[in-house]
Amino acid sequence: MTQTALLGRARPQTPRDPFIDLLRVFGMALVVLQHWSIPVLGFDGARLSTGNALATPGVWVVTWISQVMPLVFFAGGAANAISFRRARGSSPAWLGSRLRRLAWPLLPLAAVWIPLPHVLGALGVPEQPLETGSRLTGQLLWFLAVYLIAVTATPYLLRLHARYGWRVPAVLGLGAVATDVLRFGTGAEMLGYANIVFVWLAVHQLGFFYVDGRLRRTGLLALAGYGAAALLVGFGPYPGSMIGLPGAEMSNMAPPTLAMLAVSAGQIGLAVLLRPLIVRLPTERLMGWAGPRIMTVYLWHMPALFAVTGVVVVLFGVETPQPFSGGWLAGWPLWLGLLSVVMAWLLRGFARFEEPPAVPARELGWAAALGAAVLVGGGLLTLTAAGFAPGIAPVAGTAALVGGLLLTRAGRRPSAAVEPPAGPAEPPAAERLPVSSSA
């Protein structure tokens, strides 16, 4: 049996699924709303202080819904399965196409942010707020680096899915259990980062089952997931919040934990359970607008926050009121309105870079495709670690992204004597994974 037949035998002509599209848009909207709402900001004339409104006692329970990374990876798994099966071409060519869509919109972000700290510093912007904004802009790219692992592994993961079914996420789940046992048993915190693979690939794998129509008993999945999370938090070493909070001894996100995997199961079960209601929502116009802009919104919503913070907090000295107080609630709509105006201006300038330029048809090999993945991944990790603060790191990270993009154009042109394999069909804008992040 050929690889294409093996991977596509369940639903070789899987159509687009509006539920997956809506999950992505919901995830992006919630990420933006959360990132714009939770900062607690103050400026003393030299330093910008940053807190988190979700650190308010008792509010952590909100993060069991507002931490949407599980839904994003689940939707990503479904989207990758749909895209790969529809492509009906070679795996390296499909990977090259996905890498171009992932890396291309990052170039204008780097083109603005590499010189911007130098320019603003020369204009007298205080050093510490400027460095904070520069670093956080890059740190939010961590999700793309992790998602790149899932994209690169998708052809192999789909083969495992076709052959072993539920045993694949089960093994990944056991890997997450073993990782946490070793981490907490030995005190070696670095061991926990193995769960970047175990937790997020397990969630990504569930998207394959959804596409095949094999994700059933979702009410039981939701109850089991949230119930297990409650037990792990109540009787285990895990904090209640599913995002990192200031002053917390540990985080369920960095690295992800077994508690995060349990919440993931709960979220996915609940979302699929509600699917009949969700797909009946009148969202056609929203999806038509959001599809071509979703990556741009993700990449630029934090720069919008820094721009408004620079004017309101740093320049005019207006501090954030006590979270969830009357003043905070009264000022929240105005704050979101200012951010939306800046975001609309940024979209007008940068949404045009959402779509990568077309490239000539080439027979991309695995060496070039994997080399491109390594370069793009290395560039993302560099920017995640160093951000866009002045130095050589952001330049090196951007150079790696450019190198990866160039490698996706490698390979020889198809021979005229032999019919070339069908290249990967470029999915519609609304089918692409809208990326997300956690606070």
Coordinates of N, CA, C and O in Angstrom, one line a residue, residues 15-87:
P15 N -13.3 17.3 3.5 CA -13.5 18.7 3.2 C -13.1 19.6 4.3 O -12.8 19.1 5.4
R16 N -13.2 20.9 4.1 CA -12.9 21.8 5.2 C -14.0 21.7 6.2 O -15.2 21.3 5.9
D17 N -13.7 21.9 7.5 CA -14.6 21.7 8.6 C -14.8 23.1 9.2 O -13.9 23.6 9.8
P18 N -16.0 23.7 9.2 CA -16.2 25.0 9.8 C -16.0 25.0 11.3 O -15.6 26.0 11.9
F19 N -16.2 23.8 11.9 CA -15.9 23.8 13.4 C -14.5 24.0 13.7 O -14.2 24.8 14.7
I20 N -13.6 23.4 12.9 CA -12.1 23.7 13.2 C -11.8 25.1 12.9 O -11.0 25.7 13.7
D21 N -12.3 25.7 11.9 CA -12.1 27.1 11.6 C -12.5 28.0 12.8 O -11.9 28.9 13.2
L22 N -13.7 27.7 13.3 CA -14.3 28.5 14.4 C -13.5 28.3 15.6 O -13.3 29.2 16.4
L23 N -13.0 27.1 15.9 CA -12.1 26.9 17.1 C -10.9 27.8 17.0 O -10.5 28.3 18.0
R24 N -10.3 27.9 15.8 CA -9.1 28.7 15.7 C -9.4 30.2 16.0 O -8.7 30.9 16.7
V25 N -10.5 30.7 15.3 CA -10.8 32.1 15.5 C -11.2 32.3 17.0 O -10.8 33.4 17.6
F26 N -12.0 31.4 17.6 CA -12.3 31.6 19.0 C -11.0 31.6 19.9 O -10.8 32.4 20.8
G27 N -10.1 30.7 19.5 CA -8.8 30.7 20.3 C -8.0 32.0 20.1 O -7.5 32.5 21.1
M28 N -7.9 32.5 18.9 CA -7.2 33.7 18.7 C -7.9 34.9 19.4 O -7.2 35.7 20.0
A29 N -9.2 35.0 19.3 CA -9.9 36.1 19.9 C -9.7 36.0 21.5 O -9.5 37.1 22.1
L30 N -9.7 34.8 22.0 CA -9.5 34.7 23.5 C -8.1 35.0 23.9 O -7.8 35.6 24.9
V31 N -7.1 34.6 23.1 CA -5.7 35.0 23.3 C -5.5 36.5 23.3 O -4.9 37.1 24.2
V32 N -6.0 37.1 22.3 CA -5.9 38.6 22.2 C -6.6 39.3 23.4 O -6.0 40.2 24.0
L33 N -7.8 38.9 23.6 CA -8.6 39.5 24.8 C -7.8 39.3 26.1 O -7.7 40.2 26.9
Q34 N -7.3 38.1 26.3 CA -6.6 37.8 27.5 C -5.3 38.6 27.6 O -5.0 39.2 28.6
H35 N -4.5 38.6 26.6 CA -3.2 39.4 26.6 C -3.4 40.9 26.7 O -2.6 41.6 27.3
W36 N -4.5 41.4 26.2 CA -4.8 42.8 26.3 C -5.4 43.2 27.7 O -5.4 44.3 28.1
S37 N -6.0 42.2 28.3 CA -6.8 42.5 29.6 C -6.0 42.2 30.9 O -6.3 42.9 31.9
I38 N -5.2 41.3 30.9 CA -4.6 40.8 32.2 C -3.4 41.6 32.6 O -3.1 41.6 33.8
P39 N -2.7 42.4 31.8 CA -1.5 43.1 32.4 C -1.9 44.2 33.4 O -2.9 44.9 33.2
V40 N -1.2 44.2 34.5 CA -1.3 45.2 35.5 C 0.0 46.0 35.5 O 1.0 45.6 35.8
L41 N -0.2 47.3 35.0 CA 1.0 48.1 34.6 C 1.1 49.3 35.4 O 0.2 49.9 35.8
G42 N 2.4 49.7 35.7 CA 2.7 50.9 36.4 C 4.1 51.3 36.0 O 4.9 50.5 35.5
F43 N 4.4 52.6 36.1 CA 5.7 53.2 35.7 C 6.1 54.2 36.7 O 5.3 55.1 37.1
D44 N 7.3 54.0 37.2 CA 7.8 54.9 38.3 C 8.8 56.0 37.8 O 9.5 56.6 38.5
G45 N 8.9 56.2 36.5 CA 9.8 57.1 35.9 C 11.0 56.5 35.2 O 11.7 57.1 34.4
A46 N 11.3 55.2 35.6 CA 12.4 54.6 35.0 C 12.1 53.1 34.6 O 12.6 52.6 33.6
R47 N 11.2 52.5 35.5 CA 10.9 51.1 35.2 C 9.4 50.8 35.1 O 8.6 51.5 35.7
L48 N 9.1 50.0 34.1 CA 7.7 49.6 33.9 C 7.5 48.3 34.7 O 8.2 47.3 34.5
S49 N 6.5 48.3 35.6 CA 6.2 47.1 36.4 C 5.0 46.4 35.7 O 4.1 47.0 35.2
T50 N 5.1 45.1 35.7 CA 4.1 44.3 35.0 C 3.6 43.2 35.9 O 4.4 42.4 36.5
G51 N 2.3 43.1 36.1 CA 1.7 42.1 36.9 C 0.6 41.4 36.1 O 0.4 41.7 34.9
N52 N -0.1 40.5 36.7 CA -1.1 39.7 36.0 C -2.4 39.7 36.8 O -2.5 39.3 37.9
A53 N -3.5 40.2 36.1 CA -4.8 40.3 36.8 C -5.3 38.9 37.2 O -6.1 38.8 38.2
L54 N -4.9 37.8 36.5 CA -5.3 36.5 36.8 C -4.7 35.9 38.1 O -5.0 34.9 38.6
A55 N -3.7 36.7 38.6 CA -3.1 36.3 39.9 C -4.0 36.7 41.1 O -3.7 36.3 42.2
T56 N -5.1 37.4 40.8 CA -6.1 37.7 41.9 C -6.6 36.4 42.5 O -7.0 35.5 41.7
P57 N -6.7 36.3 43.8 CA -7.1 35.0 44.4 C -8.4 34.5 43.9 O -9.4 35.3 43.8
G58 N -8.5 33.2 43.6 CA -9.7 32.6 43.1 C -10.0 32.7 41.6 O -10.8 32.0 41.1
V59 N -9.3 33.6 40.9 CA -9.5 33.8 39.5 C -8.9 32.8 38.6 O -9.2 32.6 37.5
W60 N -7.9 32.0 39.2 CA -7.2 31.0 38.4 C -8.1 30.0 37.7 O -7.8 29.5 36.7
V61 N -9.3 29.8 38.3 CA -10.2 28.8 37.7 C -10.6 29.2 36.3 O -10.9 28.3 35.4
V62 N -10.6 30.5 36.0 CA -10.9 31.0 34.6 C -9.9 30.4 33.6 O -10.3 30.2 32.4
T63 N -8.7 30.1 34.0 CA -7.7 29.7 33.1 C -8.0 28.3 32.5 O -7.4 27.9 31.6
W64 N -8.9 27.5 33.2 CA -9.2 26.2 32.7 C -10.0 26.3 31.4 O -10.1 25.3 30.7
I65 N -10.5 27.5 31.1 CA -11.1 27.7 29.8 C -10.3 28.7 29.0 O -10.1 28.5 27.8
S66 N -9.8 29.8 29.6 CA -9.1 30.8 28.8 C -7.7 30.4 28.3 O -7.2 31.0 27.4
Q67 N -7.1 29.4 28.9 CA -5.9 28.8 28.4 C -6.2 28.0 27.2 O -6.6 26.8 27.3
V68 N -6.2 28.5 26.0 CA -6.7 27.9 24.8 C -5.7 27.1 24.0 O -6.0 26.6 22.9
M69 N -4.4 27.0 24.5 CA -3.4 26.2 23.7 C -3.9 24.8 23.4 O -3.6 24.3 22.3
P70 N -4.6 24.1 24.3 CA -5.1 22.7 23.9 C -6.0 22.8 22.7 O -5.8 21.9 21.8
L71 N -6.9 23.7 22.6 CA -7.8 23.8 21.4 C -7.0 24.1 20.2 O -7.3 23.6 19.1
V72 N -6.0 25.0 20.3 CA -5.2 25.3 19.2 C -4.4 24.1 18.6 O -4.4 23.9 17.4
F73 N -3.8 23.4 19.5 CA -3.1 22.2 19.0 C -4.0 21.1 18.5 O -3.7 20.4 17.5
F74 N -5.2 21.0 19.1 CA -6.2 20.0 18.6 C -6.6 20.4 17.2 O -6.7 19.6 16.3
A75 N -6.9 21.7 17.0 CA -7.3 22.2 15.7 C -6.2 22.1 14.7 O -6.4 21.8 13.5
G76 N -5.0 22.3 15.2 CA -3.8 22.1 14.3 C -3.7 20.7 13.8 O -3.3 20.5 12.7
G77 N -3.9 19.7 14.7 CA -3.8 18.4 14.3 C -4.9 18.0 13.2 O -4.6 17.4 12.2
A78 N -6.1 18.5 13.4 CA -7.1 18.3 12.4 C -6.8 19.0 11.1 O -6.9 18.4 10.0
A79 N -6.3 20.2 11.2 CA -5.9 21.0 10.0 C -4.8 20.3 9.2 O -4.8 20.3 8.0
N80 N -3.8 19.8 9.9 CA -2.7 19.2 9.3 C -3.1 17.9 8.6 O -2.6 17.6 7.5
A81 N -4.0 17.1 9.2 CA -4.5 15.9 8.6 C -5.3 16.2 7.4 O -5.1 15.6 6.3
I82 N -6.1 17.2 7.4 CA -6.9 17.6 6.3 C -6.0 18.1 5.1 O -6.2 17.6 4.0
S83 N -5.1 18.9 5.4 CA -4.2 19.5 4.4 C -3.3 18.4 3.8 O -3.2 18.4 2.6
F84 N -2.7 17.5 4.6 CA -1.8 16.5 4.1 C -2.6 15.5 3.2 O -2.1 15.2 2.1
R85 N -3.8 15.1 3.6 CA -4.5 14.2 2.8 C -5.0 14.8 1.5 O -5.1 14.1 0.5
R86 N -5.4 16.1 1.6 CA -5.8 16.8 0.4 C -4.7 17.0 -0.6 O -4.9 17.0 -1.8
A87 N -3.4 17.1 -0.1 CA -2.3 17.5 -0.9 C -2.0 16.4 -2.0 O -1.8 16.6 -3.1

